[in-house]
mmCIF file of C-alpha atoms and ligand atoms in Angstrom:
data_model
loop_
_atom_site.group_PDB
_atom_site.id
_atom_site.type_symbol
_atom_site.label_atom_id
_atom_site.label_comp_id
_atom_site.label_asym_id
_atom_site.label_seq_id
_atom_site.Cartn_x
_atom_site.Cartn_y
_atom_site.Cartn_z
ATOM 1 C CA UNK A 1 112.113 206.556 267.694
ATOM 2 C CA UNK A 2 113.044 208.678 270.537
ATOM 3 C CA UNK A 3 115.774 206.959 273.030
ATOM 4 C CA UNK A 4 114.278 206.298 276.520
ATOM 5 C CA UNK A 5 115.956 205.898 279.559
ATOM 6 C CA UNK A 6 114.172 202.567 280.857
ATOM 7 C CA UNK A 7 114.691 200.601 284.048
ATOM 8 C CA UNK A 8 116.108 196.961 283.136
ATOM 9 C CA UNK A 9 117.140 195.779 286.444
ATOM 10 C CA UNK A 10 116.778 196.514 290.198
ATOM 11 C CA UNK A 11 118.706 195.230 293.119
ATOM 12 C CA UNK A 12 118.749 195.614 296.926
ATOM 13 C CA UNK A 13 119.606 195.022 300.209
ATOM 14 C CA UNK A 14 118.623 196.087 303.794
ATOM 15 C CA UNK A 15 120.678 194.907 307.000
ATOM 16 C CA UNK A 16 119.742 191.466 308.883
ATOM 17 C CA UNK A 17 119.681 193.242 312.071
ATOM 18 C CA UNK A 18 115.657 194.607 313.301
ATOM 19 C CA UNK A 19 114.602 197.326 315.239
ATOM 20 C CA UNK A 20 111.399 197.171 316.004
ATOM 21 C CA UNK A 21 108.904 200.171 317.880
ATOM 22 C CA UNK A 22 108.938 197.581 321.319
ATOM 23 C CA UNK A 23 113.074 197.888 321.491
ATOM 24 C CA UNK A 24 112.858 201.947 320.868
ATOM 25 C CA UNK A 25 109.968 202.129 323.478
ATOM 26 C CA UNK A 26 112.877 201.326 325.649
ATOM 27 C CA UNK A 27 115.216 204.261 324.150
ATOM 28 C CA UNK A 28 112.753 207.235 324.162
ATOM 29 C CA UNK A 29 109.353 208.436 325.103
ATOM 30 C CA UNK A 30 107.558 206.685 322.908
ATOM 31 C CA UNK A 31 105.563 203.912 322.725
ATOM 32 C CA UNK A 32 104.327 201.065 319.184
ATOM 33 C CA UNK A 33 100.668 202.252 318.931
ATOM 34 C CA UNK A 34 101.542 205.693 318.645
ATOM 35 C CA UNK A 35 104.674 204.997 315.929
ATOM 36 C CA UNK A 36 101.860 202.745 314.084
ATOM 37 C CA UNK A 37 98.713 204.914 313.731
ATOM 38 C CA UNK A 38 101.057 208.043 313.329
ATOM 39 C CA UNK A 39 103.747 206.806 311.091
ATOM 40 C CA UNK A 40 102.603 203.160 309.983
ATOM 41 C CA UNK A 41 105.773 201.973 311.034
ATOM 42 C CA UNK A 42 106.344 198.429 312.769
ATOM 43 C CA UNK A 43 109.952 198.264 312.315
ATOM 44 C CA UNK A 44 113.257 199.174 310.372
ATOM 45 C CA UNK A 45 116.821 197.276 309.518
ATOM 46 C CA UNK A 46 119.943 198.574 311.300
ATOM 47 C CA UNK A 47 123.415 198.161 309.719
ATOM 48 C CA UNK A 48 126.116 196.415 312.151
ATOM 49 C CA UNK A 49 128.760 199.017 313.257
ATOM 50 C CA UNK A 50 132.485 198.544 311.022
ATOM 51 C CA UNK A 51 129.995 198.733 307.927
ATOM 52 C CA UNK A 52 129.291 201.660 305.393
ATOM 53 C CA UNK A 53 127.043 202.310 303.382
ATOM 54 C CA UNK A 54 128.611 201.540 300.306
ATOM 55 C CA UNK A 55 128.755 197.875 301.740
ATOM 56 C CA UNK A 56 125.133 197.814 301.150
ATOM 57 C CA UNK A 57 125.116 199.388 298.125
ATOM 58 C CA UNK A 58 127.465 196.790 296.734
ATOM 59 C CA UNK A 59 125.116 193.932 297.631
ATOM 60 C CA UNK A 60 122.081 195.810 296.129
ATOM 61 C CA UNK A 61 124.389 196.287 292.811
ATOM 62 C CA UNK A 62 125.883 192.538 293.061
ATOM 63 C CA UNK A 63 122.406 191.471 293.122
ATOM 64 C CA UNK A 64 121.013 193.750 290.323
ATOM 65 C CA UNK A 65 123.760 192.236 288.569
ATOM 66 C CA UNK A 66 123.407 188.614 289.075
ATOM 67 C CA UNK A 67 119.787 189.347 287.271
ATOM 68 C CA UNK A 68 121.648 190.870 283.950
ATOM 69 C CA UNK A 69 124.155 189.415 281.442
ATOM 70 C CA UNK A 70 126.627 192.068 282.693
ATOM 71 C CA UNK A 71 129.423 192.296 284.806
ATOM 72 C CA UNK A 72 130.239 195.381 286.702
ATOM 73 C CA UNK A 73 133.047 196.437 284.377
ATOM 74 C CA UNK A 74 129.969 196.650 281.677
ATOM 75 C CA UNK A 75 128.335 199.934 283.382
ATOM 76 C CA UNK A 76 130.177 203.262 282.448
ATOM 77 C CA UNK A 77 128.536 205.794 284.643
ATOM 78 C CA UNK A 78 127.384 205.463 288.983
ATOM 79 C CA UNK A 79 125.484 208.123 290.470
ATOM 80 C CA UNK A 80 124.617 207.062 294.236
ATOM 81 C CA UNK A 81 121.961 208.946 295.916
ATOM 82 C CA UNK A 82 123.078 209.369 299.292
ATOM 83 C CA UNK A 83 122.951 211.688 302.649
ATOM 84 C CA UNK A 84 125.017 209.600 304.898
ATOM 85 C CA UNK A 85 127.979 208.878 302.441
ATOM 86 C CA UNK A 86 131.260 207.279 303.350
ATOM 87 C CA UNK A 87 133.050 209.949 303.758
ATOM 88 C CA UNK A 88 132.155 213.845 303.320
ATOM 89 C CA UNK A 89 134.463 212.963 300.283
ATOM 90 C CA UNK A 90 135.474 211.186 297.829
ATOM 91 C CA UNK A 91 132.090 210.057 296.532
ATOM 92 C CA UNK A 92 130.320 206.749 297.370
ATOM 93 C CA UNK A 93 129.890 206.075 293.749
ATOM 94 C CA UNK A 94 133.861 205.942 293.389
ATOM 95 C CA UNK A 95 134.158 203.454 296.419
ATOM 96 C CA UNK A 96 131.444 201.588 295.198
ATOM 97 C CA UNK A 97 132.738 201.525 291.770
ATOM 98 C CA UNK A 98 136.255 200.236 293.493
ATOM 99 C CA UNK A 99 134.451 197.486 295.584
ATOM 100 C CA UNK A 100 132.583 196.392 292.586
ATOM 101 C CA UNK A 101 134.967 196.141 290.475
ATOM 102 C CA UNK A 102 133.532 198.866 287.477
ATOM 103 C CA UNK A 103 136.986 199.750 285.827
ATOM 104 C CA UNK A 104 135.418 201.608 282.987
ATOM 105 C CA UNK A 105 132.942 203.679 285.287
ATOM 106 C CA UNK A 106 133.071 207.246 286.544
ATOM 107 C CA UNK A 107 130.490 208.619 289.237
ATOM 108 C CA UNK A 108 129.512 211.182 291.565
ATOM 109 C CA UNK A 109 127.267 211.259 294.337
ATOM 110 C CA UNK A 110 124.004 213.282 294.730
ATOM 111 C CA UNK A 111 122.746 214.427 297.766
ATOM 112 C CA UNK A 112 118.877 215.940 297.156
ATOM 113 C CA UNK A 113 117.984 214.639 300.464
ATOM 114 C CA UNK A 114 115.082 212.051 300.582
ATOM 115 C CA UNK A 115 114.399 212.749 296.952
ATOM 116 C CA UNK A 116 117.892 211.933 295.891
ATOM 117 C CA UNK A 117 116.970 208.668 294.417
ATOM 118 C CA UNK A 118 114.650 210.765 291.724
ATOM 119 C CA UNK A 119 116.864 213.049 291.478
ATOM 120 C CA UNK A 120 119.891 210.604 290.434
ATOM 121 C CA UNK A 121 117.412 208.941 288.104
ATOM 122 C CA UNK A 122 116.425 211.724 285.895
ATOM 123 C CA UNK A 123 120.259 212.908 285.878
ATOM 124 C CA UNK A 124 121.016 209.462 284.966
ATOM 125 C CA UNK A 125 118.541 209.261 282.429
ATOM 126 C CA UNK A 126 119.992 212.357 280.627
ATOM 127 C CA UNK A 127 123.064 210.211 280.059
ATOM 128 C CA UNK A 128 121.260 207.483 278.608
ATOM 129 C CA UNK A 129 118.824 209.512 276.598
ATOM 130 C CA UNK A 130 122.172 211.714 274.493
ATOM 131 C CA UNK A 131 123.262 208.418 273.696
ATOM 132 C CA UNK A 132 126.415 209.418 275.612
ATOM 133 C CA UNK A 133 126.181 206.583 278.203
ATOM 134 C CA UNK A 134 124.686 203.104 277.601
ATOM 135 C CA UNK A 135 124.127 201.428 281.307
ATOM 136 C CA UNK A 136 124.029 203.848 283.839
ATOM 137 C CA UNK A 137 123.766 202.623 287.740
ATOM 138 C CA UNK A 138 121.261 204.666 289.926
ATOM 139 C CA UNK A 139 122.052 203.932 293.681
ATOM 140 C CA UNK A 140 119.973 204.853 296.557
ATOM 141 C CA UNK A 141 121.734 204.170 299.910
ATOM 142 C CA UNK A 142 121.220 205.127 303.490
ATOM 143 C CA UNK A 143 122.602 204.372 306.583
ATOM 144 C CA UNK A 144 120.277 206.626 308.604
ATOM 145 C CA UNK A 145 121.494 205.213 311.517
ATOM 146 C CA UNK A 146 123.756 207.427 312.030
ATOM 147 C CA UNK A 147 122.299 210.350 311.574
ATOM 148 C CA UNK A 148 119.375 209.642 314.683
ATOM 149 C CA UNK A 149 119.337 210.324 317.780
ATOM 150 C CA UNK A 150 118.010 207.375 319.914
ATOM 151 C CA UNK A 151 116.633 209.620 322.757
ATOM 152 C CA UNK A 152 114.991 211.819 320.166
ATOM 153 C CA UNK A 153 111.536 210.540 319.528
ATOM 154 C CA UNK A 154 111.044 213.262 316.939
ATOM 155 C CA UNK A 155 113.007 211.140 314.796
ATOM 156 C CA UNK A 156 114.208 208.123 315.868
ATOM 157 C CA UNK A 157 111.001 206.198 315.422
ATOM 158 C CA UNK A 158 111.155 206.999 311.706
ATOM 159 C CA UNK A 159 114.447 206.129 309.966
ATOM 160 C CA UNK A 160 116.140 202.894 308.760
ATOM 161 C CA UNK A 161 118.831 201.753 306.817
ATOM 162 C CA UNK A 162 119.379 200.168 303.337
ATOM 163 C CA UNK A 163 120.337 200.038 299.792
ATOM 164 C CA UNK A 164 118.307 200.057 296.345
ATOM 165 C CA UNK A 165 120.074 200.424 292.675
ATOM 166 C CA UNK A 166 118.653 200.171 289.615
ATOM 167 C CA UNK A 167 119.822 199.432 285.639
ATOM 168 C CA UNK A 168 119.044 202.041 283.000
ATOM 169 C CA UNK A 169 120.000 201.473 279.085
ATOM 170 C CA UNK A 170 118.561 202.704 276.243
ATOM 171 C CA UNK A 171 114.833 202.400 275.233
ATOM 172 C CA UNK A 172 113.544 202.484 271.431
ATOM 173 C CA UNK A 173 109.756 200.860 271.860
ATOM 174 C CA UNK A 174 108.516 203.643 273.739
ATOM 175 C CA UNK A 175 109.262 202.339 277.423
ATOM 176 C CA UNK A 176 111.579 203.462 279.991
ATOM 177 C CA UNK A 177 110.880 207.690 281.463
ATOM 178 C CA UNK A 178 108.666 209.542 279.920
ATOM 179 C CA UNK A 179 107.920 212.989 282.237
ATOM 180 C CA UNK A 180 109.564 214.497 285.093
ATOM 181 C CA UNK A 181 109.210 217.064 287.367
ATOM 182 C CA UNK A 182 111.347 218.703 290.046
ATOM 183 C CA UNK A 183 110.683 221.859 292.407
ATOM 184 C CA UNK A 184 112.921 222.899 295.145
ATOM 185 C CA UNK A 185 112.159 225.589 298.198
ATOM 186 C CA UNK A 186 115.497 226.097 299.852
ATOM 187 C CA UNK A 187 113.703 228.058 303.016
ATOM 188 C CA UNK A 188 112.414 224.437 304.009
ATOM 189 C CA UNK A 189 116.276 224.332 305.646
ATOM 190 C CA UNK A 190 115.113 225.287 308.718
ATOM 191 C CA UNK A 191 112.731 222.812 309.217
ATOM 192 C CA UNK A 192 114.775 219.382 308.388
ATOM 193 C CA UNK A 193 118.364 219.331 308.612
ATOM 194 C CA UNK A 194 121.430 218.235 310.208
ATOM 195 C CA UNK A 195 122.740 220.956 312.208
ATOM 196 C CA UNK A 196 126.536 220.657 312.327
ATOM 197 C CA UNK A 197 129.292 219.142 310.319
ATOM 198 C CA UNK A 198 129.048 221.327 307.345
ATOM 199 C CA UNK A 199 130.999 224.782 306.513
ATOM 200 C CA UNK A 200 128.080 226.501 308.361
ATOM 201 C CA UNK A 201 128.509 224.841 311.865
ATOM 202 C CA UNK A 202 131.486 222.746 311.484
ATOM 203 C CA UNK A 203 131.885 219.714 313.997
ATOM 204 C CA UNK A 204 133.080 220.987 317.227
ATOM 205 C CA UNK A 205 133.115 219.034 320.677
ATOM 206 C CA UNK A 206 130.435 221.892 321.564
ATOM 207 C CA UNK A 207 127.822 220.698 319.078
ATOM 208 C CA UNK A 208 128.329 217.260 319.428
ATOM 209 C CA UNK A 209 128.051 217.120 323.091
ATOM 210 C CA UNK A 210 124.612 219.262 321.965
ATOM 211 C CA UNK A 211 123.788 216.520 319.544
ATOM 212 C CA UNK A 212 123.481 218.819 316.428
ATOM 213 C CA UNK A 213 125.481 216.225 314.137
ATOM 214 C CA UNK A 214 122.289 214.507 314.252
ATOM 215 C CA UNK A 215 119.097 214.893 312.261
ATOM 216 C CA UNK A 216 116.591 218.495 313.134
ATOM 217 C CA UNK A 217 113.054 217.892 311.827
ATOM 218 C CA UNK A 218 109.889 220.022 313.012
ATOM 219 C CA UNK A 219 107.856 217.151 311.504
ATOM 220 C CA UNK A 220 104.448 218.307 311.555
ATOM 221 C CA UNK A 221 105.553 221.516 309.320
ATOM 222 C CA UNK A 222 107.359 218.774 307.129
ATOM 223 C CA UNK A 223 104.159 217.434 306.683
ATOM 224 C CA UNK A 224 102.487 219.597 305.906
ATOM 225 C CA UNK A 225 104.878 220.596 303.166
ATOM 226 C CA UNK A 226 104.982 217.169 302.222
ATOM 227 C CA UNK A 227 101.486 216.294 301.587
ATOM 228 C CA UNK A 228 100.732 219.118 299.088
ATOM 229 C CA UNK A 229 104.433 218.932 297.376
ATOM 230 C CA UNK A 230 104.149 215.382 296.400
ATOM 231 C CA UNK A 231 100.263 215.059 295.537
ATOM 232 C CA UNK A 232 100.370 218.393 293.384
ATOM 233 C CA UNK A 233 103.641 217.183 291.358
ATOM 234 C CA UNK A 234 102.054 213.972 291.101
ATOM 235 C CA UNK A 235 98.698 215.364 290.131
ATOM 236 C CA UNK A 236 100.695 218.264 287.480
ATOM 237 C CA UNK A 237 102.567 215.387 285.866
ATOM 238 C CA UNK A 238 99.441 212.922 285.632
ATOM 239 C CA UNK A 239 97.175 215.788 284.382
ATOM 240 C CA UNK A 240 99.877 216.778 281.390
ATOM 241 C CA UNK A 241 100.400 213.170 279.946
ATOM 242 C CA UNK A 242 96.792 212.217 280.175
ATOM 243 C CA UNK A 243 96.677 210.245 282.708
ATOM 244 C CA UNK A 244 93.771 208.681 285.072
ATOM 245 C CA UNK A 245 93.909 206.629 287.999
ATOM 246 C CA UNK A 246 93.037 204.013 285.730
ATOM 247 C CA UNK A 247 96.346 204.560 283.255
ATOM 248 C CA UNK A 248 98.200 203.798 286.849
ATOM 249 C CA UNK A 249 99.228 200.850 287.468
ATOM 250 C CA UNK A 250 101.237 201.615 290.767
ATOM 251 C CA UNK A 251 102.324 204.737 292.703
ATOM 252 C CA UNK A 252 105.349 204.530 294.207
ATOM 253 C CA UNK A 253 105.992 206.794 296.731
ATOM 254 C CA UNK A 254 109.077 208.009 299.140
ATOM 255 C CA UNK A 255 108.588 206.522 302.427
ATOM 256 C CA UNK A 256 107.926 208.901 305.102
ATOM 257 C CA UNK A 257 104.952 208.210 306.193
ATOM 258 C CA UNK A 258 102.063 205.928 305.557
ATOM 259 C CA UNK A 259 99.960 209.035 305.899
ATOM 260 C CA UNK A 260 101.704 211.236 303.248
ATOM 261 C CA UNK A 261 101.569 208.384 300.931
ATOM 262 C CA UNK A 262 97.670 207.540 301.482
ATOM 263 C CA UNK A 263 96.828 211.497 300.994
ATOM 264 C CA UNK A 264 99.033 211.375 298.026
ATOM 265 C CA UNK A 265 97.227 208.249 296.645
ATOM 266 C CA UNK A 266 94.015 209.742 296.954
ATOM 267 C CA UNK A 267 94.902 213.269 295.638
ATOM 268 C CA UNK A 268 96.222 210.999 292.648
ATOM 269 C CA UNK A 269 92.282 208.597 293.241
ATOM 270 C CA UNK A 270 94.362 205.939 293.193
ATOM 271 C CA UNK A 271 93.317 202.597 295.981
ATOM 272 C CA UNK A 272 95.572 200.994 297.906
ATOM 273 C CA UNK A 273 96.340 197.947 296.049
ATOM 274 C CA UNK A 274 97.613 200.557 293.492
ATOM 275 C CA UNK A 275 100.374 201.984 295.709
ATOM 276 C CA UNK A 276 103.726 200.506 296.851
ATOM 277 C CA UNK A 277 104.211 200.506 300.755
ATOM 278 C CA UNK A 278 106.872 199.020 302.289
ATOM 279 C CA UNK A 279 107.081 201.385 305.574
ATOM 280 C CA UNK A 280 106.033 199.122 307.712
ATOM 281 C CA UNK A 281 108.914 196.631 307.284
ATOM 282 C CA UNK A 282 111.967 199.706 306.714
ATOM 283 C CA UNK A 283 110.823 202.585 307.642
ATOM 284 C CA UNK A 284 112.019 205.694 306.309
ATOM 285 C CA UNK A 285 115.521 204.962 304.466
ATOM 286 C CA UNK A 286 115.624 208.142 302.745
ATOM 287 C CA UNK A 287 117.243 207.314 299.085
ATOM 288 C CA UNK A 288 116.884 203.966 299.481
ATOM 289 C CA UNK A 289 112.605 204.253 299.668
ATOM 290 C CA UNK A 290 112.231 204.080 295.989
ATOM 291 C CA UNK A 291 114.492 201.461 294.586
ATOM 292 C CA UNK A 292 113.486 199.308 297.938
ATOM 293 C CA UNK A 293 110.182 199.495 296.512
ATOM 294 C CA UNK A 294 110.598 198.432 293.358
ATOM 295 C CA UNK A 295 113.062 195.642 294.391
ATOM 296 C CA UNK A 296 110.241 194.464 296.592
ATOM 297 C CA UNK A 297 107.420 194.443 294.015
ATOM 298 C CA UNK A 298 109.294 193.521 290.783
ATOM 299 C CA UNK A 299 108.096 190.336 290.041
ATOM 300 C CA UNK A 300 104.683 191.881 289.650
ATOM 301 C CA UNK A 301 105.866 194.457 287.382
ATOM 302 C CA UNK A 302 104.870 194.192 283.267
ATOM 303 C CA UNK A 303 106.388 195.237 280.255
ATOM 304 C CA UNK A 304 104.192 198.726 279.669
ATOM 305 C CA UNK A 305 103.228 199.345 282.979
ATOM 306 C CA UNK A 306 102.640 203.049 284.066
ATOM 307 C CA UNK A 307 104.315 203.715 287.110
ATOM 308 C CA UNK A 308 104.372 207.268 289.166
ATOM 309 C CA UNK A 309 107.110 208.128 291.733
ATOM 310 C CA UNK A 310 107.200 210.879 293.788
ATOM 311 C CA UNK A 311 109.086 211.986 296.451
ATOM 312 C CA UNK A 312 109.896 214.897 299.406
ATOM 313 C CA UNK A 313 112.654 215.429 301.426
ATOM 314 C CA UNK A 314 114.977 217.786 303.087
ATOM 315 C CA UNK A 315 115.539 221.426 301.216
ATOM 316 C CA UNK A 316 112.941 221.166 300.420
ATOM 317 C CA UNK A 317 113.406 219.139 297.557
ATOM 318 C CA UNK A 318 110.296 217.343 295.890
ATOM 319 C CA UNK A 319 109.264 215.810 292.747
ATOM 320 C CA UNK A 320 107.653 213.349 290.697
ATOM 321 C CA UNK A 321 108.884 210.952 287.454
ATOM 322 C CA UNK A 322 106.026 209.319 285.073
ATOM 323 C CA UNK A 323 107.977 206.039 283.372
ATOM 324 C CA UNK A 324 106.667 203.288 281.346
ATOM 325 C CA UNK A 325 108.143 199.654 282.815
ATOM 326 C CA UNK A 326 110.489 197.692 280.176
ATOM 327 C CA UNK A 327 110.332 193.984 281.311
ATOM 328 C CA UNK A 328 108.251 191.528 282.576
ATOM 329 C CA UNK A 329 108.889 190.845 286.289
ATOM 330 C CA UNK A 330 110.449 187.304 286.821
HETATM 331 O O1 LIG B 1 111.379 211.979 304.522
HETATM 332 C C1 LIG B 1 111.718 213.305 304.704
HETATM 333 C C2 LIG B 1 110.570 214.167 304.991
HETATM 334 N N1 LIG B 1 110.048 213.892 306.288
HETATM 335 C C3 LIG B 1 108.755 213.694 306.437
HETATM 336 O O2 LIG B 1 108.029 213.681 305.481
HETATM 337 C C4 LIG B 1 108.228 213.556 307.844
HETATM 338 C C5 LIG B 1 107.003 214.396 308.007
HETATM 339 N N2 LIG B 1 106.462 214.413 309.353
HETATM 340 C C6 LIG B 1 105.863 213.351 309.936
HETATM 341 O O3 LIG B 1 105.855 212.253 309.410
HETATM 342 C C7 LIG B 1 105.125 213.584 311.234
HETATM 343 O O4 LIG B 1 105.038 214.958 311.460
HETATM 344 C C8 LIG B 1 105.787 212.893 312.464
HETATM 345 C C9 LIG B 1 105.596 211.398 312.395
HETATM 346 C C10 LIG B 1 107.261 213.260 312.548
HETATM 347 C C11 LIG B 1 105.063 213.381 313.731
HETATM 348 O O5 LIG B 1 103.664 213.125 313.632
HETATM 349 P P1 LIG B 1 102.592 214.270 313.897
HETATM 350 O O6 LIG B 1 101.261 213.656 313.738
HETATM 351 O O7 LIG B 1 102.931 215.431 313.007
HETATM 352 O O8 LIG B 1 102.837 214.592 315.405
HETATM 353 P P2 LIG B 1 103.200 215.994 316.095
HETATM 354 O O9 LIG B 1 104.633 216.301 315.933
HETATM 355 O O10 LIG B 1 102.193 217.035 315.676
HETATM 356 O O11 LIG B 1 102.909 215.637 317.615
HETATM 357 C C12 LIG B 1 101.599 215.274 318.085
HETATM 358 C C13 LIG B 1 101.712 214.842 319.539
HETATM 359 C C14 LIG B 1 102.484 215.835 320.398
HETATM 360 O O12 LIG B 1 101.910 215.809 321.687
HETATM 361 P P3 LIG B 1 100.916 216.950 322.177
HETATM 362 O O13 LIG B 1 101.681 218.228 322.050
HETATM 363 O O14 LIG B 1 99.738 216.880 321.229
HETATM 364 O O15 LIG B 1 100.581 216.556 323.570
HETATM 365 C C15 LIG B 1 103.869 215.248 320.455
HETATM 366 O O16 LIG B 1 104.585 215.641 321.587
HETATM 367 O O17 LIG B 1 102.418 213.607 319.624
HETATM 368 C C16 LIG B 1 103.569 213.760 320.468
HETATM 369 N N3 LIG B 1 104.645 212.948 319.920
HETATM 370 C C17 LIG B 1 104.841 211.673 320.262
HETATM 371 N N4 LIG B 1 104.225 210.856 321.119
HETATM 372 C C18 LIG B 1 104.672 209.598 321.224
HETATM 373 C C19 LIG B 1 105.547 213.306 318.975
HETATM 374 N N5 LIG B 1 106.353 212.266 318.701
HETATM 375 C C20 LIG B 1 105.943 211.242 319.479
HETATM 376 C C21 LIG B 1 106.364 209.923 319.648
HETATM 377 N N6 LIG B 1 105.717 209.140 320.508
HETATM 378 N N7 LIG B 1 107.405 209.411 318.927
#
């Protein structure tokens, strides 16, 4: 039978600290019932200052680990999913692969902006399924933090911070990913970005004083863009395996905004009980949306299960994976 790349282990971790919509009222024009019936947002995590993101990332690994019979010098290959890495280089998979203590790993880092995490997985999954690679660690970490403006209320009210990995080994029962699609539109740059600190508008005292290190997003275009790139991937992919609503048994979407997810859901006729949010606790952490989801809901997950992810970002960069769960939550 044809080898699979399936999913046998998820870890995560978001920071202790809360932000919640009453504390940014205070920071920018904005106020909790308009972040909640726009965004569906009550609150996000905040990592402490001194810390990276590859510290979170290595508690999200340590605790997919402590759920497997492997230790981290088991996994040969980290790909971390990542727009706010360590530094602009090395790669966050290296560090993490140093802090961890994966000796027999290599790694790079992907940056597909808030569809990295899909991104990573199906590259990750091409390492598993040519039998090349037999446990291959898909990060998703964001420390978003960084990246906001606090007096911005374009933005600030949305993003969070944390840290989601998952397991993939080999699959021979028919399990693991099954279908993917990916579609990019690179004149979507002017529309969500960060301005400066890349060979096009290096950092300069100018720009920061002008606050262009931080994150540029005409959201309602985004939107827009947003709505019809995930539910039509999601729909394409659906349509071309055979599968209805019914086949589903979750969606789980990137984390934007509870309204791009519930107009992707329906596009897709699937009801709510059927689709993972976790918004409302973590807002939007960017690569981290995905794996935070399924770390949250994994003790309900079955052996079998169809699950859908989809995902927009930055780029624009959108897409959508079909996969088949592997394991019975615990
Ligand atoms: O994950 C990566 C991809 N990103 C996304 O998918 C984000 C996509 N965009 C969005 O989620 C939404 O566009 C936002 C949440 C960013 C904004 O919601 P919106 O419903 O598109 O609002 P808008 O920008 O069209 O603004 C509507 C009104 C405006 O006031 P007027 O002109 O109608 O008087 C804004 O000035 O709401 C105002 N507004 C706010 N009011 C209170 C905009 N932001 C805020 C705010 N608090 N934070």
């Amino acid at each position: 039978m044809k080898i699979r790349a399936a999913i046998t282990a998820v870890g995560g971790y978001v920071p202790e600290r809360v932000l919640t919509n009453a504390e940014i009222e205070t920071m920018a024009d904005t106020n909790d019932q308009w972040i909640r019936e726009r965004t569906g947002i009550a609150e996000r995590r905040i990592l402490d200052k001194g810390r990276a993101t590859s510290d979170m990332a290595v508690i999200a690994v340590n605790d997919l680990l402590s759920r497997t019979p492997y230790t981290a010098a088991d996994i040969s290959l980290i790909i971390c999913a990542t727009v706010s890495p360590d530094h602009v280089y090395p790669a966050t998979a290296n560090i993490i692969a140093d802090k961890i203590g994966a000796t027999k790993s290599w790694g790079f880092d992907m940056n597909a902006a808030c569809a990295g995490f899909l991104y990573a997985l199906r590259t990750g999954a091409q390492f598993i399924e040519s039998g090349t690679h037999q446990r291959v660690l898909v990060v998703g970490a964001d420390t978003m933090s960084i990246r906001v403006d606090y007096e911005d209320r374009n933005t600030c009210i949305l993003f969070g911070d944390g840290a989601g990995a998952v397991l993939l080994e080999p699959d021979t029962e028919g399990n693991g990913m099954i279908d993917a699609q990916f579609e990019v539109d690179g004149s979507g740059c002017a529309y969500l970005q960060q301005p400066a600190g890349g060979s096009y508008e290096p950092v300069s005292v100018q720009n920061v004083r002008a606050k262009r290190q931080f994150i540029h997003q005409e959201g309602s275009t985004v939107y827009k863009f947003a709505v019809k790139g995930m539910a039509d991937v999601t729909e394409e992919v659906m349509k071309r395996n055979g599968l209805t609503h019914e086949d589903v048994r979750f969606l789980v979407p990137h984390q934007a905004n509870k309204r791009i997810i519930d107009a992707t859901a329906s596009r897709a006729g699937l009801p709510p009980e059927k689709v993972m949010i976790n918004i409302q606790r973590y807002g939007n952490t960017t690569c981290a949306t995905i794996p935070l989801c399924l770390w949250d809901w994994q003790k309900q997950l079955r052996k079998g299960d169809n699950l859908m992810l989809a995902a927009f970002g930055g780029g624009f960069a959108w897409g959508s994976v079909y996969l088949k769960w592997a394991y019975d939550g615990e």
